[in-house]
XYZ file of C-alpha atoms in Angstrom:
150
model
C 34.207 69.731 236.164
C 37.027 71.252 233.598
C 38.016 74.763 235.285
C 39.948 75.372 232.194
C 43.330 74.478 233.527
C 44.833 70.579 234.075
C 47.332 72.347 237.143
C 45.738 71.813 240.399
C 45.202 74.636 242.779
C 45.469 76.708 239.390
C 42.267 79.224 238.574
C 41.101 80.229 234.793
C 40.834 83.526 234.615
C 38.451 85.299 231.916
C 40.879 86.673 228.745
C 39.178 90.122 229.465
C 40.436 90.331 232.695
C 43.638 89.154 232.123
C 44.297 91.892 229.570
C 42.917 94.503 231.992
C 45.246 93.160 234.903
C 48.519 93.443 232.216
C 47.390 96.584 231.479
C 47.648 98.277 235.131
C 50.726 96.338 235.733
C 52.197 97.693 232.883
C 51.425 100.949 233.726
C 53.197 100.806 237.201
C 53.964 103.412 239.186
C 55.075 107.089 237.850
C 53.615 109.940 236.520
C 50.436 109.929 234.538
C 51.666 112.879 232.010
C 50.781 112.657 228.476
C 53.923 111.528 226.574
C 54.356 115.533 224.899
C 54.441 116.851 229.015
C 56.460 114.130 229.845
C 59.188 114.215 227.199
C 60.371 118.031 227.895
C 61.594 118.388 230.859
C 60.393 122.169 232.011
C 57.221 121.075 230.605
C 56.815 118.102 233.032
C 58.683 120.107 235.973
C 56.019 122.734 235.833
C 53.107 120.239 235.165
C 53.967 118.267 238.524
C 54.293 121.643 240.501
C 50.809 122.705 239.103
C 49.512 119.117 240.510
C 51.313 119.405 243.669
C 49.786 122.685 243.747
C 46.167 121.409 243.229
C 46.466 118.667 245.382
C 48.113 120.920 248.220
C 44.353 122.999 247.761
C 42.175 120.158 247.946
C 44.321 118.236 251.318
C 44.066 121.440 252.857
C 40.467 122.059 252.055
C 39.584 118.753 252.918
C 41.608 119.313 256.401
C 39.500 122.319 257.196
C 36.261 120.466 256.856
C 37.425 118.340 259.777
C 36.308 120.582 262.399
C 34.211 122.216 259.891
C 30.778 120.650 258.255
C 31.705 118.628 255.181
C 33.479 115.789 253.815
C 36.763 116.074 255.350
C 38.132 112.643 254.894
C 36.586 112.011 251.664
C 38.459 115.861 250.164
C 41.682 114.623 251.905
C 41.767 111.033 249.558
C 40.457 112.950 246.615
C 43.931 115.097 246.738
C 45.702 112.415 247.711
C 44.719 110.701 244.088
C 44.846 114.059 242.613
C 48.835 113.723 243.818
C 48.826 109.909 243.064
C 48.621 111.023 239.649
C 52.031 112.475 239.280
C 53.859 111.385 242.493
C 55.154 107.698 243.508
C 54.978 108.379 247.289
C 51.237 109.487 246.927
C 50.691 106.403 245.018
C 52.322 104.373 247.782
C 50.327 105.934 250.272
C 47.205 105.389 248.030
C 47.435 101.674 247.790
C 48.559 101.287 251.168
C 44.879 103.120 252.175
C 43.323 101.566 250.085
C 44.413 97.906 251.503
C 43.880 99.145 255.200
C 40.185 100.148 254.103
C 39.215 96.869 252.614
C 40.749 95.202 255.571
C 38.507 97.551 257.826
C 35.342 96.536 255.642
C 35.975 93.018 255.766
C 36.470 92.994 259.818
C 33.388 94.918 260.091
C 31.452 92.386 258.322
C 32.541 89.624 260.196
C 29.093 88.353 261.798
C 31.321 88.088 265.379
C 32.137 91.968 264.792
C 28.503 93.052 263.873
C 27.273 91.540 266.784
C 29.780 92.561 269.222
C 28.619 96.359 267.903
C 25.226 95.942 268.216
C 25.240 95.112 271.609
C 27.596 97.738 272.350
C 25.188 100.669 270.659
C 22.158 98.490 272.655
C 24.128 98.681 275.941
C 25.273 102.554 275.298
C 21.688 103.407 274.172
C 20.058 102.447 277.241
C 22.579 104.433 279.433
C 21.837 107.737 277.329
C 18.353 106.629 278.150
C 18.182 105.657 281.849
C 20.337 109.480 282.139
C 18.152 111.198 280.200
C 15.265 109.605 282.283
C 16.770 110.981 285.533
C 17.592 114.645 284.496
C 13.882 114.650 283.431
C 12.589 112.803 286.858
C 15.244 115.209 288.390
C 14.729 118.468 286.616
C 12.039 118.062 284.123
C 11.869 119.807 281.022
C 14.601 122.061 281.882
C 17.284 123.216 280.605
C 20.131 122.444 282.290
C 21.564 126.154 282.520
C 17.755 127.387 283.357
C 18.348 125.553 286.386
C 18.621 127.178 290.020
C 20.780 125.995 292.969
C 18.386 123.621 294.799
């Protein structure tokens, strides 16, 4: 079978993808500034504080909807690529989340994992239920602050 390649342990790789692949690693890491922000210097000092600014509003929104209802962690990595766009360290911090997640996902779908937390919800399920089927055999359909000293 010709792979496209007479190297061994080589791999052809589509030309579209290739050119794709040059194309981010050209790009690097940096600021994402049009040229015109980038090449005056008060111009690009003021655009990264207005970005820093912006991201600031969404990490700190997206902290408050930890305790609070909403989509806390998913705000908090939407500022952190709102930063990514300006600042190196966010982008640093960006790909280095980004690697941990898709190690997570991998690990989860490891058949050993999946089953190891199935039985675990089984196994927690059925204590929730066997203690839920004692305060009812106990109390009945009581609440538990309805109750009186017995």
């Amino acid at each position: 079978m010709n792979t496209g390649s007479d190297e061994p342990l080589e791999v052809a790789v589509s030309p579209d993808r290739t050119r794709t692949q040059e194309a981010r690693d050209r790009r690097g890491l940096g600021s994402r500034a049009p040229d015109f922000i980038r090449s005056r210097r008060v111009l690009h000092l003021s655009w990264q504080v207005g970005v820093f600014i912006i991201g600031l509003a969404v990490v700190a929104a997206g902290v408050l909807m930890l305790p609070l209802p909403g989509p806390g962690w998913v705000v908090i990595f939407g500022g952190m690529a709102i930063w990514a766009t300006e600042f190196v360290w966010a982008q640093l911090v960006l790909r280095w989340t980004k690697r941990k997640v898709t190690e997570a996902a991998q690990r989860a779908f490891d058949p050993k994992v999946r089953r190891r937390n199935i039985v675990l919800t089984a196994v927690g399920l059925v204590v929730v239920g066997v203690l839920a089927g004692f305060y009812v055999w106990e109390f009945g359909f009581e609440m538990p602050w309805n109750i009186k000293n017995q």
